mmCIF file of C-alpha atoms in Angstrom:
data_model
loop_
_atom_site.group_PDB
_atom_site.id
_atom_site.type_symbol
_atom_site.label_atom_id
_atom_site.label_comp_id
_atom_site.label_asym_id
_atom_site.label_seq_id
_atom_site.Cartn_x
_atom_site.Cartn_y
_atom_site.Cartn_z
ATOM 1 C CA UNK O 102 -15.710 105.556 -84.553
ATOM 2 C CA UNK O 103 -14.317 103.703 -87.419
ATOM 3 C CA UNK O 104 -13.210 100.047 -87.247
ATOM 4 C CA UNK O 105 -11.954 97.667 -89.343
ATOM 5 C CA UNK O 106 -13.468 94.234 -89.677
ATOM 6 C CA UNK O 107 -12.284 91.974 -87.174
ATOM 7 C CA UNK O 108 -12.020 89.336 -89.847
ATOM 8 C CA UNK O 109 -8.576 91.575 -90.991
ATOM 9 C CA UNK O 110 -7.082 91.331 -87.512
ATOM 10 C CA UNK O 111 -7.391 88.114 -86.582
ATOM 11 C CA UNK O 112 -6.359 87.048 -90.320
ATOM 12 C CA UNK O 113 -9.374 85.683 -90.753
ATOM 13 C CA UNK O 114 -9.754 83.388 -87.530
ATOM 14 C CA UNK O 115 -11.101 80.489 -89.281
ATOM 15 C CA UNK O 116 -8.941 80.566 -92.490
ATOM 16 C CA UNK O 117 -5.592 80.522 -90.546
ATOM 17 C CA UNK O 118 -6.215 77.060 -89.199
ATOM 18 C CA UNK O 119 -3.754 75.391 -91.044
ATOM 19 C CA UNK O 120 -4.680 71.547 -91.918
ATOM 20 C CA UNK O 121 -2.611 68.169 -91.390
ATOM 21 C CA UNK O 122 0.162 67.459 -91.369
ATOM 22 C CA UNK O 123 0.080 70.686 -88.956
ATOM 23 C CA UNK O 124 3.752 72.651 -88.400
ATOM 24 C CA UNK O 125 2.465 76.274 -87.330
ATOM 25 C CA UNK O 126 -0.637 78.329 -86.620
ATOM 26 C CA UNK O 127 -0.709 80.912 -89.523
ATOM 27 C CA UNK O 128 0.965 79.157 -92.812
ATOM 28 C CA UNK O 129 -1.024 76.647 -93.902
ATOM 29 C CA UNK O 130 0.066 73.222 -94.525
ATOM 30 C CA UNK O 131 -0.047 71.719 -98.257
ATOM 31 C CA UNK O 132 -0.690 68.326 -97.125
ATOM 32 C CA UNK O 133 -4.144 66.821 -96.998
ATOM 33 C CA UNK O 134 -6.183 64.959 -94.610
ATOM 34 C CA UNK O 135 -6.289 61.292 -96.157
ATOM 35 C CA UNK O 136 -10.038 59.892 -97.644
ATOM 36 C CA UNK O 137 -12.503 58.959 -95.226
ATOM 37 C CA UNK O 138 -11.234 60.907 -92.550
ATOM 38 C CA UNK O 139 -11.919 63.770 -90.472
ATOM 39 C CA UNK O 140 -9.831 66.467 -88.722
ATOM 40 C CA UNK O 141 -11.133 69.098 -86.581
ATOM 41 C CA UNK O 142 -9.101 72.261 -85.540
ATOM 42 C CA UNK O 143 -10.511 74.552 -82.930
ATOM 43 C CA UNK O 144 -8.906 77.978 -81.329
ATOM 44 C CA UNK O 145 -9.997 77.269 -77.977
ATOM 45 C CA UNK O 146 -9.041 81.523 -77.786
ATOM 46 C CA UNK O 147 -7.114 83.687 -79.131
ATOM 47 C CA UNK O 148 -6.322 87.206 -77.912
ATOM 48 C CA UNK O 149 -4.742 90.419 -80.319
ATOM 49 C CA UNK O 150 -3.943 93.500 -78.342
ATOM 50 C CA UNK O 151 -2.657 96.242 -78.977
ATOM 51 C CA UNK O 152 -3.827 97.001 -82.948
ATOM 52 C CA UNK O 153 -3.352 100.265 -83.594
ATOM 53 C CA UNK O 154 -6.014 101.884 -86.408
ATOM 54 C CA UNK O 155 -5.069 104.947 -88.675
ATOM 55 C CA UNK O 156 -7.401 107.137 -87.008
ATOM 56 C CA UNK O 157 -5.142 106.678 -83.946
ATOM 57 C CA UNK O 158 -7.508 104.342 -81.857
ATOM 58 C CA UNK O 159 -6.129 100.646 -80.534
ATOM 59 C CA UNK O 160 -8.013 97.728 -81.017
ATOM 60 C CA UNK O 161 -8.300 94.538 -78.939
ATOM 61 C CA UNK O 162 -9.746 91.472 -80.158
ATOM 62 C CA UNK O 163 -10.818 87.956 -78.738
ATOM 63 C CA UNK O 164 -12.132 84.773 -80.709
ATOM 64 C CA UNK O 165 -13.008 81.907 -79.151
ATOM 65 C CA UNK O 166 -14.361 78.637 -80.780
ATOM 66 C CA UNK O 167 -12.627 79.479 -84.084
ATOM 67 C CA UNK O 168 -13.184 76.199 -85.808
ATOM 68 C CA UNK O 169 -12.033 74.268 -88.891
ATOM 69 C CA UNK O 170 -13.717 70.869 -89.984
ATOM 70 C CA UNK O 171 -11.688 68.903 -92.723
ATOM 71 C CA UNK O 172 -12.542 65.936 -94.462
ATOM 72 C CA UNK O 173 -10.521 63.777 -96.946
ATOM 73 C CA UNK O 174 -12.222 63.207 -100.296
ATOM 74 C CA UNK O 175 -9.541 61.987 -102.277
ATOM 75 C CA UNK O 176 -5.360 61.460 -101.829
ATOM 76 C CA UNK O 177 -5.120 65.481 -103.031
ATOM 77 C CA UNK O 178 -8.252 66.921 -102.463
ATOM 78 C CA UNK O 179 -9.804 67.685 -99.552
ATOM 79 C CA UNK O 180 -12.987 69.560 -98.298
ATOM 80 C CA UNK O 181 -12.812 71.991 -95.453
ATOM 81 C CA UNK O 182 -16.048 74.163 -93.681
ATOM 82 C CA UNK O 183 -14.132 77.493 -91.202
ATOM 83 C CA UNK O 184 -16.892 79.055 -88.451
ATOM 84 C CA UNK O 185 -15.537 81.632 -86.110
ATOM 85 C CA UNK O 186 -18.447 80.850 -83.278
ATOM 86 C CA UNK O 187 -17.333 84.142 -81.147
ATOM 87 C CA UNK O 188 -15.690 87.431 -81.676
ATOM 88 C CA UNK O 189 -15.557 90.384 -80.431
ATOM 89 C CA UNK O 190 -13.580 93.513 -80.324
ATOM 90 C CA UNK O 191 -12.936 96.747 -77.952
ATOM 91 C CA UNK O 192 -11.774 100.046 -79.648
ATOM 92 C CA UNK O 193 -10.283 102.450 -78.098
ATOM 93 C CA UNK O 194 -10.182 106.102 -79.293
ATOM 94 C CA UNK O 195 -9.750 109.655 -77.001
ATOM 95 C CA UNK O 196 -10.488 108.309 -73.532
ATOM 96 C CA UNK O 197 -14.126 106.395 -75.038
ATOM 97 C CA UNK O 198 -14.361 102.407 -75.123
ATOM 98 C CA UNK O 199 -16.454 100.895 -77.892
ATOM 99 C CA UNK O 200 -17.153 97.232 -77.944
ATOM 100 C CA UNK O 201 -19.171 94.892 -80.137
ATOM 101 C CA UNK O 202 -19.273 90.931 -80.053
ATOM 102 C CA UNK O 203 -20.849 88.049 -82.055
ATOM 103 C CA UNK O 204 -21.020 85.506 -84.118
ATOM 104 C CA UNK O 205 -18.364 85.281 -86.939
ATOM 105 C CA UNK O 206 -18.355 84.648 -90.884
ATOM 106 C CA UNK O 207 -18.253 80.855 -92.318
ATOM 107 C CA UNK O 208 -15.952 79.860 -94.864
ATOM 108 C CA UNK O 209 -16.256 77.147 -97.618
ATOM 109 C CA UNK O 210 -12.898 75.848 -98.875
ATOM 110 C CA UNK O 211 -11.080 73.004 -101.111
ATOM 111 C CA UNK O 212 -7.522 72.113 -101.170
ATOM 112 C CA UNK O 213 -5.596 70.985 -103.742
ATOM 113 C CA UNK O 214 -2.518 69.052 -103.504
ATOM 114 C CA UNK O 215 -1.197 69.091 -106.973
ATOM 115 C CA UNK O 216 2.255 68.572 -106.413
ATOM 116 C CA UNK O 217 4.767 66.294 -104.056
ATOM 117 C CA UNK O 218 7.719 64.359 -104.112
ATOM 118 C CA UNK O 219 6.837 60.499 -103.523
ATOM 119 C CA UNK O 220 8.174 60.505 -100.532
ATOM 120 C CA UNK O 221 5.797 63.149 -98.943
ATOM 121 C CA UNK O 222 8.674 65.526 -97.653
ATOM 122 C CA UNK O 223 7.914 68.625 -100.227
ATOM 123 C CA UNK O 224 4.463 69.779 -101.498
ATOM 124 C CA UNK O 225 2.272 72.493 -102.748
ATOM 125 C CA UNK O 226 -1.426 72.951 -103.156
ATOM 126 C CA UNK O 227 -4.124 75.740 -104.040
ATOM 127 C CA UNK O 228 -6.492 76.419 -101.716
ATOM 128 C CA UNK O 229 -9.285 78.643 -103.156
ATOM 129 C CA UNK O 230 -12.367 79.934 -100.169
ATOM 130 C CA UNK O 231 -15.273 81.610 -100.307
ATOM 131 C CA UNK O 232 -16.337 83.467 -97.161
ATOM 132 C CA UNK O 233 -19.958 84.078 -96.533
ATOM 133 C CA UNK O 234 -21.683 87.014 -94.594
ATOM 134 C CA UNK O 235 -22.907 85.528 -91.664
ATOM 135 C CA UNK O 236 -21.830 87.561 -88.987
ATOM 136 C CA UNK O 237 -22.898 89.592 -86.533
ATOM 137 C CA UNK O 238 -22.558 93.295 -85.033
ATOM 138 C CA UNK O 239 -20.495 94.334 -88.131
ATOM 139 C CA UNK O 240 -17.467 91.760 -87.049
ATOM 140 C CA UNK O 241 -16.916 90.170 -90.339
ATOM 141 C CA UNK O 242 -17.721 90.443 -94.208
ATOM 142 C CA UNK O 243 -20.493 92.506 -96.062
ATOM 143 C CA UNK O 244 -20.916 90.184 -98.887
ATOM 144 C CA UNK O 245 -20.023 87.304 -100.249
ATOM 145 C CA UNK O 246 -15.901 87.623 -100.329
ATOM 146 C CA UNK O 247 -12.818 84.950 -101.278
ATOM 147 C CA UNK O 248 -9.823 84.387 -101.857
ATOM 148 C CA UNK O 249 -6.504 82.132 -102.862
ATOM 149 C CA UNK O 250 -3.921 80.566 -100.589
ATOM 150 C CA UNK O 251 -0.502 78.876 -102.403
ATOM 151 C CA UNK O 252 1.298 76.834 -98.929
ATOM 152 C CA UNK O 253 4.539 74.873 -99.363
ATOM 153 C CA UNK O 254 6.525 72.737 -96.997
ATOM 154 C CA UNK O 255 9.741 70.894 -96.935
ATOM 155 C CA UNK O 256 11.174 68.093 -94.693
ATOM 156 C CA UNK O 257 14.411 68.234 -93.989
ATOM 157 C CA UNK O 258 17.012 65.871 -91.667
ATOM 158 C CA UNK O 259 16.734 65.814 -87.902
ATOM 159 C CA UNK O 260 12.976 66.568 -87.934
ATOM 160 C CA UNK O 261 13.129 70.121 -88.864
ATOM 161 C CA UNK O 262 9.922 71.228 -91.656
ATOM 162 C CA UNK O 263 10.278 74.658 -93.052
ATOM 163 C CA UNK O 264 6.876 76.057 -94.784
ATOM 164 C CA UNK O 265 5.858 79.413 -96.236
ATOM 165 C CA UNK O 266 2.651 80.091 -98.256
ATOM 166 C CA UNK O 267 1.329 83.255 -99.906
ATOM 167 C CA UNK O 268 -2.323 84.042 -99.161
ATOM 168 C CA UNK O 269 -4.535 86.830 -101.467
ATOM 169 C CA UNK O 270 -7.739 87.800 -99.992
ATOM 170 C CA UNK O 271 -10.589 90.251 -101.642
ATOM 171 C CA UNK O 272 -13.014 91.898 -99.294
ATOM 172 C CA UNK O 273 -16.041 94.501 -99.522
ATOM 173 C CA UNK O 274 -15.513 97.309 -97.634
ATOM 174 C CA UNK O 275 -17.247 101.050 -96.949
ATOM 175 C CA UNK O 276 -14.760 102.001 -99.191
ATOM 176 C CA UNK O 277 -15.316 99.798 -102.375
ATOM 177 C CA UNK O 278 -13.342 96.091 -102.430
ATOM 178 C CA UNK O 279 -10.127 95.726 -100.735
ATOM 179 C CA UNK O 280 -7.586 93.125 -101.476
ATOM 180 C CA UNK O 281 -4.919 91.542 -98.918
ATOM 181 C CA UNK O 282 -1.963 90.051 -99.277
ATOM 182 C CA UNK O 283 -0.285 88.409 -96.501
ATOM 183 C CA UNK O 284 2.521 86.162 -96.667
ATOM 184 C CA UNK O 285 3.658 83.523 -93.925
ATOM 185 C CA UNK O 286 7.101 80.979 -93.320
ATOM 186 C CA UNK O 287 8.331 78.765 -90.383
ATOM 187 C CA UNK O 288 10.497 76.332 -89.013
ATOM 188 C CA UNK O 289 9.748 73.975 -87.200
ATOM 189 C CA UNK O 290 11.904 71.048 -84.846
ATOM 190 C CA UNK O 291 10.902 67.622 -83.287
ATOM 191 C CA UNK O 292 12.295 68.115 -80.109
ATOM 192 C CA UNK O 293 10.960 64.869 -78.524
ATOM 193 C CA UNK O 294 8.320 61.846 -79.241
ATOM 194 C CA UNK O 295 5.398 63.918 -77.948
ATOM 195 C CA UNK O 296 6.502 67.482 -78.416
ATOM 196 C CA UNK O 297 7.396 70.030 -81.185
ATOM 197 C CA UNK O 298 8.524 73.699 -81.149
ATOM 198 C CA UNK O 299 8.746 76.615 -83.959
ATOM 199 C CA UNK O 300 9.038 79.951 -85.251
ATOM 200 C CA UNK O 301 7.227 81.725 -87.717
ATOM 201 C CA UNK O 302 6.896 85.117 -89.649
ATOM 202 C CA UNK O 303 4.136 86.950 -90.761
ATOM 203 C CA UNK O 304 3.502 89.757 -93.213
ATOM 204 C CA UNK O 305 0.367 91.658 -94.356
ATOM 205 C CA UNK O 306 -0.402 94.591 -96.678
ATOM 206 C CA UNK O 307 -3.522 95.888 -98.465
ATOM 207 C CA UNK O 308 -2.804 96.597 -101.954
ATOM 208 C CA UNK O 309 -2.278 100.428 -102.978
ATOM 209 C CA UNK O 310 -0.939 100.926 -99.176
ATOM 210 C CA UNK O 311 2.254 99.577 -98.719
ATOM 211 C CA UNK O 312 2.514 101.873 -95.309
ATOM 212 C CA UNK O 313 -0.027 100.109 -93.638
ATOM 213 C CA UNK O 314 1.597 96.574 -93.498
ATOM 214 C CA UNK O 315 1.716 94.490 -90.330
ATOM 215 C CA UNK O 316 4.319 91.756 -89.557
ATOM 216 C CA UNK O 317 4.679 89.705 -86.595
ATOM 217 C CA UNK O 318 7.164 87.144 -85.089
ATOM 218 C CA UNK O 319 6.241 84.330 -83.244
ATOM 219 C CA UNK O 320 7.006 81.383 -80.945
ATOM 220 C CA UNK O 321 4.850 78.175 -80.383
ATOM 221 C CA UNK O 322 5.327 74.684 -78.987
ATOM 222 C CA UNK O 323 3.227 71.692 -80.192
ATOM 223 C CA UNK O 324 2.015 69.010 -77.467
ATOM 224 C CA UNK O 325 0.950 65.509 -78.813
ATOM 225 C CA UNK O 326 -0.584 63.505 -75.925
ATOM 226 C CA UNK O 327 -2.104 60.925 -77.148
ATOM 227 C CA UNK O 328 -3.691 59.686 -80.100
ATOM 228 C CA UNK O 329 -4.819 61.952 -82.559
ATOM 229 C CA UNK O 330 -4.835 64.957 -80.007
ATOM 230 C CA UNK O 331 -2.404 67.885 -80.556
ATOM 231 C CA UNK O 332 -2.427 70.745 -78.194
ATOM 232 C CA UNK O 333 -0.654 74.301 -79.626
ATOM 233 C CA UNK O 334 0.135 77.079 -78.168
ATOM 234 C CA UNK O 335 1.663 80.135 -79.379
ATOM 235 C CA UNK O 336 2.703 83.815 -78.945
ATOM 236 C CA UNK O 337 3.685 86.624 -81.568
ATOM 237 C CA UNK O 338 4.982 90.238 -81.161
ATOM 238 C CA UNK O 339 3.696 92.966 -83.414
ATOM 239 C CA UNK O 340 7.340 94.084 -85.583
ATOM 240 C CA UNK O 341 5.636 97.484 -86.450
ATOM 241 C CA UNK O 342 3.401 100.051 -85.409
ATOM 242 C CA UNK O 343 0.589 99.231 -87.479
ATOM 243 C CA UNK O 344 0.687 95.090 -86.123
ATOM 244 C CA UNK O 345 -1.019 94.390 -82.998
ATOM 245 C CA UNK O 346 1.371 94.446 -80.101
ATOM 246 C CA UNK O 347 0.466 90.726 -79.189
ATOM 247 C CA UNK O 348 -1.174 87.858 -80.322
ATOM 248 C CA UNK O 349 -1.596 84.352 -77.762
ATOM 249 C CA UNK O 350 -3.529 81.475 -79.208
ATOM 250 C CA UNK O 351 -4.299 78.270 -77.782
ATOM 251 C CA UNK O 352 -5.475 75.663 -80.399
ATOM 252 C CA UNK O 353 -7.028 71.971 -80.121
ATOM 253 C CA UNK O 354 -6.400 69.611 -83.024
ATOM 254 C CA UNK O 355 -8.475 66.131 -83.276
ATOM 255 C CA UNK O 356 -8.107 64.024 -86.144
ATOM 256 C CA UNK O 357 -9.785 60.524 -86.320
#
């Protein structure tokens, strides 16, 4: 049977862990964690069913431990090591069920925060990656792969950020090199002290294939009990045939 990389479905488990401030799951913030400290963003899991592949098979997928360790060198530059500790994924193609789990690809990245208002409610930044082949049982990249994320955000009155980023990723493949692009946007409200809620829309094509593009709306809520804890849930529903039917993630951010 033929799969995709699981690295593709989940977006790239690791890489969609957006960094502080945070306002959704998949667009990525363009703020940076301040010098000297440390933030640490881990899907605790995160579940995609329902994927259906071009050869007519449906794919189910399940990461847990997807982490993210950030650590502030300067006021716009910031240094950022992705693991996805577990994956696997089920395929499921003319009554047969093919599984295969392991340990995901790590990902070295830098972001750049070369613009903002001095005030701190707009930005941008660049944030260029390298992923390296360290996974097992086929789930992630053949060789040494990257890419290029551009994420902005906006604060507005009444504690509502919007955010959108573009994100281009090249990847080797059976078939030669692929290249992704995916694009994200949110809004997101302060309902209370302590608690957050937003919306966001996702989009994904591989170039030279416009027919196989996936797009997804979701719904999360952000929890912040204490300290530097934030707890984030959220839920998205597949918009096409080609997008997984849903995605739940439950993600643990710690910044001290």
């Amino acid at each position: 049977m033929t799969r995709r990389p699981l690295f593709s479905l989940l977006l790239s488990c690791a890489l969609g862990l957006a960094s502080h401030p945070l306002h959704a799951q998949v667009t990525e913030s363009p703020h940076t964690v301040a010098p000297g400290r440390v933030l640490l963003e881990v899907d605790g899991v995160r579940f995609t069913v329902g994927h259906a592949e071009a050869d007519g098979g449906t794919v189910d997928a399940l990461a847990v431990g997807s982490t993210l360790l950030t650590t502030g060198l300067t006021r716009s530059l910031d240094l950022q090591v992705g693991v996805d500790l577990f994956l696997r994924q089920s395929l499921s193609l003319g009554g047969r069920r093919d599984s295969d789990a392991g340990f995901g690809d790590v990902s070295l990245r830098t972001k750049w925060n070369f613009w903002r208002l001095d005030s701190g409610a707009a930005a941008l930044a660049l944030i260029p990656y390298v992923r390296l082949p360290t996974s097992t049982a086929g789930l992630g990249s053949e060789r040494i792969d990257g890419g290029l994320i551009l994420p902005w955000a906006s604060e507005g009155p009444a504690g509502i950020v919007t955010g959108a980023m573009l994100h281009w990723d090249s990847a080797s493949s059976a078939d030669g090199r692929r290249h992704r692009w995916s694009g994200a946007a949110y809004v997101r409200r302060d309902l209370f002290r302590l608690l957050s809620a937003y919306a966001e829309v996702t989009l994904d094509a591989e170039s030279g294939t416009w027919s196989a593009r996936e797009g997804t709306l979701g719904a999360g809520a952000l929890l912040r009990p204490w300290g530097g804890l934030e707890i984030d849930y959220q839920i998205q529903r597949g918009l096409n045939r080609r997008a997984p039917d849903w995605i739940h993630t439950l993600r643990f951010n710690w910044e001290w």
